[in-house]
PDB file of C-alpha atoms and ligand atoms in Angstrom:
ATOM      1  CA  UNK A  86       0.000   0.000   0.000  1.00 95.00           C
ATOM      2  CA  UNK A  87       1.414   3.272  -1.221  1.00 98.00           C
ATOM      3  CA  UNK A  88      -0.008   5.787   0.734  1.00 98.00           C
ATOM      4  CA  UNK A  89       1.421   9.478  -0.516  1.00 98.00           C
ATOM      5  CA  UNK A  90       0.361  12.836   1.196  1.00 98.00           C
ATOM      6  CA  UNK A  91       0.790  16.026  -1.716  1.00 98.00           C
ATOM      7  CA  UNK A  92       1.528  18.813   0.292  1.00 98.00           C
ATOM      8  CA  UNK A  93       1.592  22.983  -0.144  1.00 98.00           C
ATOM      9  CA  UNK A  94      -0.046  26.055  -0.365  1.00 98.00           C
ATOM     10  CA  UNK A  95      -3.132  26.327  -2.196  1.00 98.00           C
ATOM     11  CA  UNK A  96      -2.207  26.803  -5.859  1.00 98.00           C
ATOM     12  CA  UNK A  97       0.947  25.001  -5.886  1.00 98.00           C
ATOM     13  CA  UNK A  98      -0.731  22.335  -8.421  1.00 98.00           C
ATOM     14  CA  UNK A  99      -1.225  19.239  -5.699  1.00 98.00           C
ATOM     15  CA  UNK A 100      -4.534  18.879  -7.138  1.00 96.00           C
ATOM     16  CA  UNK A 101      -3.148  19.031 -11.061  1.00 97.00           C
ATOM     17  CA  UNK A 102      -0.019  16.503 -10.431  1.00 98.00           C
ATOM     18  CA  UNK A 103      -2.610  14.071  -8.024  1.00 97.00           C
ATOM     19  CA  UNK A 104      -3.808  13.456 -11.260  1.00 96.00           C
ATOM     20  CA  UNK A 105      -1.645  11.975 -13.123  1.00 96.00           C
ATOM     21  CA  UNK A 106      -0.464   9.899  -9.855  1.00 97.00           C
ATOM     22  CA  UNK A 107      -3.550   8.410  -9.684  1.00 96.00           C
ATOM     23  CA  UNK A 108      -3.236   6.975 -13.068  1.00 93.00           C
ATOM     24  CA  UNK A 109       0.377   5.607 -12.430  1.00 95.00           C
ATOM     25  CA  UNK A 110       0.250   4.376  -8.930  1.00 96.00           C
ATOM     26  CA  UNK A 111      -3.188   3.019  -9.283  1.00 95.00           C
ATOM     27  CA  UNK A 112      -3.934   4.773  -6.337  1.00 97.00           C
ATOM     28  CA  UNK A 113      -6.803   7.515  -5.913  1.00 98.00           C
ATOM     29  CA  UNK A 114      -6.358  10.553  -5.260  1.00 98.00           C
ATOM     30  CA  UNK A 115      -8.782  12.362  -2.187  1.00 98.00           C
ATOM     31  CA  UNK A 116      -8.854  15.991  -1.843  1.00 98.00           C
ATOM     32  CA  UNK A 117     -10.856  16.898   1.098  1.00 98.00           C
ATOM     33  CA  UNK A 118     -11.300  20.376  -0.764  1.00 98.00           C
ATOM     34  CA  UNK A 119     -13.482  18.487  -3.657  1.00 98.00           C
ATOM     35  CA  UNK A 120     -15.433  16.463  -0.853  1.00 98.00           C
ATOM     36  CA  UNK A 121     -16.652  19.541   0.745  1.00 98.00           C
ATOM     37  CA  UNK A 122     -17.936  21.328  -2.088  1.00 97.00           C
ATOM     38  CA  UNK A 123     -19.630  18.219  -3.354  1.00 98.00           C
ATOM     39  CA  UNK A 124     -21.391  18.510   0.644  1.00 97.00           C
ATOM     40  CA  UNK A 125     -21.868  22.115  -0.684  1.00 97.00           C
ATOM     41  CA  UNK A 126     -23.030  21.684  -4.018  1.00 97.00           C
ATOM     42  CA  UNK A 127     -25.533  18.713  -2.563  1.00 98.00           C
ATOM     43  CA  UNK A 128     -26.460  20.902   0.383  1.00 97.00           C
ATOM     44  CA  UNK A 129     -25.959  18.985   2.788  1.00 97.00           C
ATOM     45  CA  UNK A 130     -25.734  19.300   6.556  1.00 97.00           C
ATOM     46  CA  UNK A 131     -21.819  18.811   6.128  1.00 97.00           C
ATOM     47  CA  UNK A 132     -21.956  21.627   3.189  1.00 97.00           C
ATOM     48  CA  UNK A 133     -23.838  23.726   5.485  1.00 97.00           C
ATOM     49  CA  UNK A 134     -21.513  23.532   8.121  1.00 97.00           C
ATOM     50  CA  UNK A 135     -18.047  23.555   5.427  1.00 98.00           C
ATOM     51  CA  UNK A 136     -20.090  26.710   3.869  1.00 97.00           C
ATOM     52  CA  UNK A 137     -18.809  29.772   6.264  1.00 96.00           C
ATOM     53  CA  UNK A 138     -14.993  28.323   6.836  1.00 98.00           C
ATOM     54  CA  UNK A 139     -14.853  28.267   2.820  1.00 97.00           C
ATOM     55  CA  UNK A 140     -16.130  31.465   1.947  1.00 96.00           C
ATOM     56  CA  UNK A 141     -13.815  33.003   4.501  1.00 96.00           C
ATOM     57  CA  UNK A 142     -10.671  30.927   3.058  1.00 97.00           C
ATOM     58  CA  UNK A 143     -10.565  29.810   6.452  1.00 98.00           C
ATOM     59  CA  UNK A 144     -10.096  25.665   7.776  1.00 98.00           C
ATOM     60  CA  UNK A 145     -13.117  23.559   8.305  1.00 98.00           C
ATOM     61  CA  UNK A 146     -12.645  22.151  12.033  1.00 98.00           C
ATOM     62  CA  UNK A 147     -10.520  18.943  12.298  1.00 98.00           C
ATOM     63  CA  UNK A 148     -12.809  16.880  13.926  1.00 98.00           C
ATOM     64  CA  UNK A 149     -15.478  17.555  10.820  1.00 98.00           C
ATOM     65  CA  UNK A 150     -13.055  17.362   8.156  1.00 98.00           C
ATOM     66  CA  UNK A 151     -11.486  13.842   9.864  1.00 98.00           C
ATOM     67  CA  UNK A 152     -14.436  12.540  10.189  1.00 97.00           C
ATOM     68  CA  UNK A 153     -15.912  13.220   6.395  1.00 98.00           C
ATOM     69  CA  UNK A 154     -12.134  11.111   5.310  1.00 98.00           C
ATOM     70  CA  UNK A 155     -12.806   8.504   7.341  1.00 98.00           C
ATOM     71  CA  UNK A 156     -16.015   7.874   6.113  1.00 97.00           C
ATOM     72  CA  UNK A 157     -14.720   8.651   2.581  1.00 98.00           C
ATOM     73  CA  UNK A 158     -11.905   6.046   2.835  1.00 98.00           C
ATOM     74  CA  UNK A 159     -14.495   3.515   4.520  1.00 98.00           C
ATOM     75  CA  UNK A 160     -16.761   3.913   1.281  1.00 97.00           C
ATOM     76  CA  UNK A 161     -13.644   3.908  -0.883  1.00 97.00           C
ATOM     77  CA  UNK A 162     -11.675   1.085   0.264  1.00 96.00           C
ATOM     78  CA  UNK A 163      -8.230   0.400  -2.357  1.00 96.00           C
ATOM     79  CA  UNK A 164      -5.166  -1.869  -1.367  1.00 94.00           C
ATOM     80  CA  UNK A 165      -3.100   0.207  -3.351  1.00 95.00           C
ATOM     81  CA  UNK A 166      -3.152   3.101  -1.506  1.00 97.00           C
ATOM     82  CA  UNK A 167      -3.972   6.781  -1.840  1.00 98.00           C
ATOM     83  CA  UNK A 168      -3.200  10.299  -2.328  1.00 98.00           C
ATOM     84  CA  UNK A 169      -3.883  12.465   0.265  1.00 98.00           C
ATOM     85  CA  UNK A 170      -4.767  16.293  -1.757  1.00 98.00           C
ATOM     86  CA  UNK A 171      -5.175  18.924   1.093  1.00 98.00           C
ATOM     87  CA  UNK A 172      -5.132  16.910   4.035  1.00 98.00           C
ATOM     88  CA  UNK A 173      -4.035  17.022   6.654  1.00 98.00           C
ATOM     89  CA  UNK A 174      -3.666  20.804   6.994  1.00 98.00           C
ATOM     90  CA  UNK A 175      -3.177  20.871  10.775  1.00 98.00           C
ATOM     91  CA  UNK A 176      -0.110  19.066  13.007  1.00 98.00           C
ATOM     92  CA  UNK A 177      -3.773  17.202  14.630  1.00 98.00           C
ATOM     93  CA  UNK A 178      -4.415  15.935  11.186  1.00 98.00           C
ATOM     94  CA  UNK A 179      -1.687  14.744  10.688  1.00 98.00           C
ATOM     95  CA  UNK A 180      -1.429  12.680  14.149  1.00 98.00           C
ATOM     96  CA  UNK A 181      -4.680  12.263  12.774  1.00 98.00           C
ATOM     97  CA  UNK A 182      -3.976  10.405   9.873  1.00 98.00           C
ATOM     98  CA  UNK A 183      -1.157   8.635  11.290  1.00 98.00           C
ATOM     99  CA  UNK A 184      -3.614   6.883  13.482  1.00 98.00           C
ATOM    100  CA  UNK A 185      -6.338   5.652  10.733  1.00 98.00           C
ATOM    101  CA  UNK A 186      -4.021   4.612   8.718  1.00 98.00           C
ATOM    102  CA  UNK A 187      -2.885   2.312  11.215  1.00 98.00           C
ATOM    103  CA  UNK A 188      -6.124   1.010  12.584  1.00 97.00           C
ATOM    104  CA  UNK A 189      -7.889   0.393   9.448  1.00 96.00           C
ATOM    105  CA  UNK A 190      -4.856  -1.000   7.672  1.00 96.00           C
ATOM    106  CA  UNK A 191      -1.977  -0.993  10.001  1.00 97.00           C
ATOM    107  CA  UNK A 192       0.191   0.845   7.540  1.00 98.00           C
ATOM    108  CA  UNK A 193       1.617   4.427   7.441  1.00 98.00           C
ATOM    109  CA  UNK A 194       2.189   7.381   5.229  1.00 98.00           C
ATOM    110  CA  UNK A 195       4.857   6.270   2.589  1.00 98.00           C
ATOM    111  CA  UNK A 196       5.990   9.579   1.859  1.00 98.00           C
ATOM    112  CA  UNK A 197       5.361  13.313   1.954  1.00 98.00           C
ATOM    113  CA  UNK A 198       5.817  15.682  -1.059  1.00 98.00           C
ATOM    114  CA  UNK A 199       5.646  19.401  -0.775  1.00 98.00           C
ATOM    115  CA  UNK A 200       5.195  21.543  -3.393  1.00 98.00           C
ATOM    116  CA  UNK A 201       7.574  24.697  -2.711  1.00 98.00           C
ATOM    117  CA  UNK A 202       6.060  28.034  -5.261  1.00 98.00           C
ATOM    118  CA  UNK A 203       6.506  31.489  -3.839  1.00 98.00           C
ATOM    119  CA  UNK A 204       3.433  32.997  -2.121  1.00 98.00           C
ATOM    120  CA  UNK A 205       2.652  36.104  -5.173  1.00 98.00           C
ATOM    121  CA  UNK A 206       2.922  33.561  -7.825  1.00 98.00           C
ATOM    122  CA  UNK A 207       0.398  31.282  -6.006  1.00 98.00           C
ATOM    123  CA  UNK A 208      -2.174  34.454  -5.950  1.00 98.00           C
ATOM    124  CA  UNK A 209      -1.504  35.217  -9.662  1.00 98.00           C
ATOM    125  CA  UNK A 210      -2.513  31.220 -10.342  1.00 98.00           C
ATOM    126  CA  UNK A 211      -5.266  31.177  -8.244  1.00 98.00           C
ATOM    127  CA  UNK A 212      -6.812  34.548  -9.761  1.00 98.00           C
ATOM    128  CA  UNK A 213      -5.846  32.776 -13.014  1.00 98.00           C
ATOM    129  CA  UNK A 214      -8.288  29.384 -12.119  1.00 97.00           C
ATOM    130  CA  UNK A 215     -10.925  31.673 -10.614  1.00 97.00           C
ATOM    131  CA  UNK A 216     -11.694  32.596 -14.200  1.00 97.00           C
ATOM    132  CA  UNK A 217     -12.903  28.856 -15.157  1.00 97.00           C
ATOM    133  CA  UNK A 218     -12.851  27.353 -11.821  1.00 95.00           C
ATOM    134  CA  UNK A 219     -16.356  28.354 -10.782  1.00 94.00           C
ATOM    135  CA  UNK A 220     -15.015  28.184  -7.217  1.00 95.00           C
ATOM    136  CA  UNK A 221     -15.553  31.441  -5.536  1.00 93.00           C
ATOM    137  CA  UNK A 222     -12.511  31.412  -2.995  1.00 96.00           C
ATOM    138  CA  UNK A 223     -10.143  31.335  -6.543  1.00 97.00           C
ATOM    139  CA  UNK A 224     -12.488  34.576  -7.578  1.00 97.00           C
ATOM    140  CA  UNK A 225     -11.446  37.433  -4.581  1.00 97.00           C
ATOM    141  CA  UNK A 226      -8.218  38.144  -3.879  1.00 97.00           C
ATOM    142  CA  UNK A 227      -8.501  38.849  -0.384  1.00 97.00           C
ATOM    143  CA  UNK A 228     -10.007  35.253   0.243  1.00 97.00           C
ATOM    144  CA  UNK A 229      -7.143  33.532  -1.594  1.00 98.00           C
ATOM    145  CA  UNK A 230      -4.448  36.000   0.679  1.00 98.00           C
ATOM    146  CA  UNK A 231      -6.259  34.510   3.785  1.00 98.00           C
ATOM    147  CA  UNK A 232      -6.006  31.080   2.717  1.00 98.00           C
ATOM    148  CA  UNK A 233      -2.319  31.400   2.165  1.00 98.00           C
ATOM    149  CA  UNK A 234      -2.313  33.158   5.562  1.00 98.00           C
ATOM    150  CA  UNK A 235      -3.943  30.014   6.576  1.00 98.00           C
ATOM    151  CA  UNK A 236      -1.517  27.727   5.427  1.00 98.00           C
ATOM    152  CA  UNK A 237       1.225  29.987   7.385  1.00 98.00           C
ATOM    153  CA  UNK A 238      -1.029  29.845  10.209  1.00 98.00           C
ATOM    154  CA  UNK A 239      -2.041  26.411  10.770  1.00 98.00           C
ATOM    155  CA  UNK A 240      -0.573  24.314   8.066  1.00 98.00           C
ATOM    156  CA  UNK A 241       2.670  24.657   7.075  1.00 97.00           C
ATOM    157  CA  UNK A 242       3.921  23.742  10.897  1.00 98.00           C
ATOM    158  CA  UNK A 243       2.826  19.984   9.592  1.00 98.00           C
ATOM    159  CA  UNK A 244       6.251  19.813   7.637  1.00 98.00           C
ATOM    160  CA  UNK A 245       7.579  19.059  10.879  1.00 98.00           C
ATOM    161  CA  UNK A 246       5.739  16.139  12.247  1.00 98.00           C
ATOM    162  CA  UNK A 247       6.579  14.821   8.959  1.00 98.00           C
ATOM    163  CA  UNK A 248      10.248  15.564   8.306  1.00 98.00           C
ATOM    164  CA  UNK A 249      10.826  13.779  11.925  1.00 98.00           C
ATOM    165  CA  UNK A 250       9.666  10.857  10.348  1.00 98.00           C
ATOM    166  CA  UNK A 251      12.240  10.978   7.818  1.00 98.00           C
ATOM    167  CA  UNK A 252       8.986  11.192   5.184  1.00 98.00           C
ATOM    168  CA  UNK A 253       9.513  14.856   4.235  1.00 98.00           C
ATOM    169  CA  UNK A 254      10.743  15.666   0.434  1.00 98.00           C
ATOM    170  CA  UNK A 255      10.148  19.146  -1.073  1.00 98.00           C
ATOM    171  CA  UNK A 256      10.062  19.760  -4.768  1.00 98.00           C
ATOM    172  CA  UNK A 257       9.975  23.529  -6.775  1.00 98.00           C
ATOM    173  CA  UNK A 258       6.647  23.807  -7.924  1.00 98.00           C
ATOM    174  CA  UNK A 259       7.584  26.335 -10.702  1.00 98.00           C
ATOM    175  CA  UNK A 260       8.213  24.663 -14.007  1.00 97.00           C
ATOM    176  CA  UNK A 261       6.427  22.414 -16.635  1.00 98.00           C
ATOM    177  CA  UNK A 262       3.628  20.408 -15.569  1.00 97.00           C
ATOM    178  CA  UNK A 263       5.494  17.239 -16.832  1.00 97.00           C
ATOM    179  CA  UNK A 264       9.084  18.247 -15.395  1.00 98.00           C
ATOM    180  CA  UNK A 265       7.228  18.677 -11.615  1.00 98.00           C
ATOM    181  CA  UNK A 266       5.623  15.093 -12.676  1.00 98.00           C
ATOM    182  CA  UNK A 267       8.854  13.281 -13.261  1.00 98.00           C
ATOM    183  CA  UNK A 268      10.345  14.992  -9.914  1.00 98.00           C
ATOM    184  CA  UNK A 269       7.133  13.375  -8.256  1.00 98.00           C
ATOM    185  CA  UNK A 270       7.805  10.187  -9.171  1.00 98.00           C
ATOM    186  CA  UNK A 271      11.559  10.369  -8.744  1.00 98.00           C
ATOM    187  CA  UNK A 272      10.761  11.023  -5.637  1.00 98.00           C
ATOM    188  CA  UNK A 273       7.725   8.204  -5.143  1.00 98.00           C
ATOM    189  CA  UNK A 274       9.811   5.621  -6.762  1.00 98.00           C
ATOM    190  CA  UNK A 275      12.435   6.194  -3.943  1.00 97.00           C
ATOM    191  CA  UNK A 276      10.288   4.847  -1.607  1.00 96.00           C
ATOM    192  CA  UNK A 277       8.964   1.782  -3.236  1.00 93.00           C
TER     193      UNK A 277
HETATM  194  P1  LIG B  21      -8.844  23.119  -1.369  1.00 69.30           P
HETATM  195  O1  LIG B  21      -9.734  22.652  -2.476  1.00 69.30           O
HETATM  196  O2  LIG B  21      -7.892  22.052  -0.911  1.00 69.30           O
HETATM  197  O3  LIG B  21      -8.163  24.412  -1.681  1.00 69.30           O
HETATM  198  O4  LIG B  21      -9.805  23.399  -0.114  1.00 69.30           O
HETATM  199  C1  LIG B  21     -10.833  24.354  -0.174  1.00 69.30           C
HETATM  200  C2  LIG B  21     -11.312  24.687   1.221  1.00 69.30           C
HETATM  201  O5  LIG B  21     -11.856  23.509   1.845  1.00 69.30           O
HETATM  202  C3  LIG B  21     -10.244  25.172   2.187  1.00 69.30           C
HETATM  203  O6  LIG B  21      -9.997  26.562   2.058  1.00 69.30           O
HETATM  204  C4  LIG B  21     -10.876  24.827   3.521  1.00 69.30           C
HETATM  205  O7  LIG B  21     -11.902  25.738   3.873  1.00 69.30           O
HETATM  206  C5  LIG B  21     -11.542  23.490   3.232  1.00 69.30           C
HETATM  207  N1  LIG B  21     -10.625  22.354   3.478  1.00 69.30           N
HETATM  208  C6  LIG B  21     -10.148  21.470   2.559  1.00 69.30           C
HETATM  209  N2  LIG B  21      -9.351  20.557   3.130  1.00 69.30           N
HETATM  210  C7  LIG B  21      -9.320  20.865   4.454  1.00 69.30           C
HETATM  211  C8  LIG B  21      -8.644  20.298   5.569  1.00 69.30           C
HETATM  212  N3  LIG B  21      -7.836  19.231   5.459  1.00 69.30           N
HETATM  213  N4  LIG B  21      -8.862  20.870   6.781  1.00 69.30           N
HETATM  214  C9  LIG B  21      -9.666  21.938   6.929  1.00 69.30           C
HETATM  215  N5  LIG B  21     -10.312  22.538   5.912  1.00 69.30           N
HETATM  216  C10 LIG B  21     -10.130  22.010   4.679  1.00 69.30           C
END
């Protein structure tokens, strides 16, 4: 089982390169991002709840968004693995994780990637998707700057529960889509 968190900012392209992981690792890829606005678009109690934290660019509570990936993973089950997109976000995720992964399948996180791509160019990319994304936290810029300050805030201290598991690697986000895919798997393969 091949369990690989993508990790970054929001615009560094996790949610682009998951893709083409999925394919090649035959492993799928779960972005907690997409499961809330399906809740959202479905309107459902979750949604509801998800609704406020996303329109502010702020973090759905961890015990809500934990408890929407267990039951995701529980309704999803693969014995390949899977990609983690945009979770965990919080050092308690993370612990989080650490323990479901080893209760429902006593394995562990195979390996960490983070996505490095410097904070303006992330707001230029975001402002870029808002124009076809139809998500309206890509649309105002002062929503995506909070979610970047949320990342500083809240996420980006997660690098360290991960790089004392010897499970951290960091790649530059900035380049062709391809090029950041082959420095993926370079990395992936590693750890096969
Ligand atoms: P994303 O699609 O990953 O950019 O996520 C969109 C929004 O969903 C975020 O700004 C948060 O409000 C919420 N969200 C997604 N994943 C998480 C998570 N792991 N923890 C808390 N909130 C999350």
């Amino acid at each position: 089982m091949l369990n690989i968190v993508l990790f970054g900012p929001p615009g560094c392209g996790k949610g682009t390169q998951a893709q083409f992981l999925e394919e090649k690792y035959q492993t799928p890829q779960i972005s907690t991002g997409d499961l809330f606005r399906f809740n959202l678009k479905q309107e459902t109690e979750l949604g509801q709840l998800a609704k406020t934290f996303m329109d502010n660019g702020q973090l759905v509570p961890d015990e809500v968004t934990t408890n929407m990936l267990c039951e995701h993973l529980d309704n999803h089950p693969n014995p390949h693995g899977y990609i983690f997109d945009g979770y965990p976000r919080t050092t308690t995720q993370a612990q989080k994780l650490d323990v479901i992964l080893a209760e429902k399948y006593n394995k562990e996180v195979s390996i960490t990637v983070a996505l490095v791509v410097d904070d303006e160019l992330l707001v230029q990319r975001l402002l870029e998707r808002g124009k076809t994304s139809g998500r309206a936290d890509d649309v105002d810029e002062s929503i995506i700057r909070n979610r970047i300050k949320e990342y500083y805030a809240k996420t980006a201290a997660v690098a360290e529960h991960y790089k004392a598991q010897g499970k951290w690697v960091e790649i530059d986000g900035v380049g062709t889509i391809e090029d950041i895919t082959a420095k993926l798997c370079a990395a992936i393969n590693d750890v096969l």
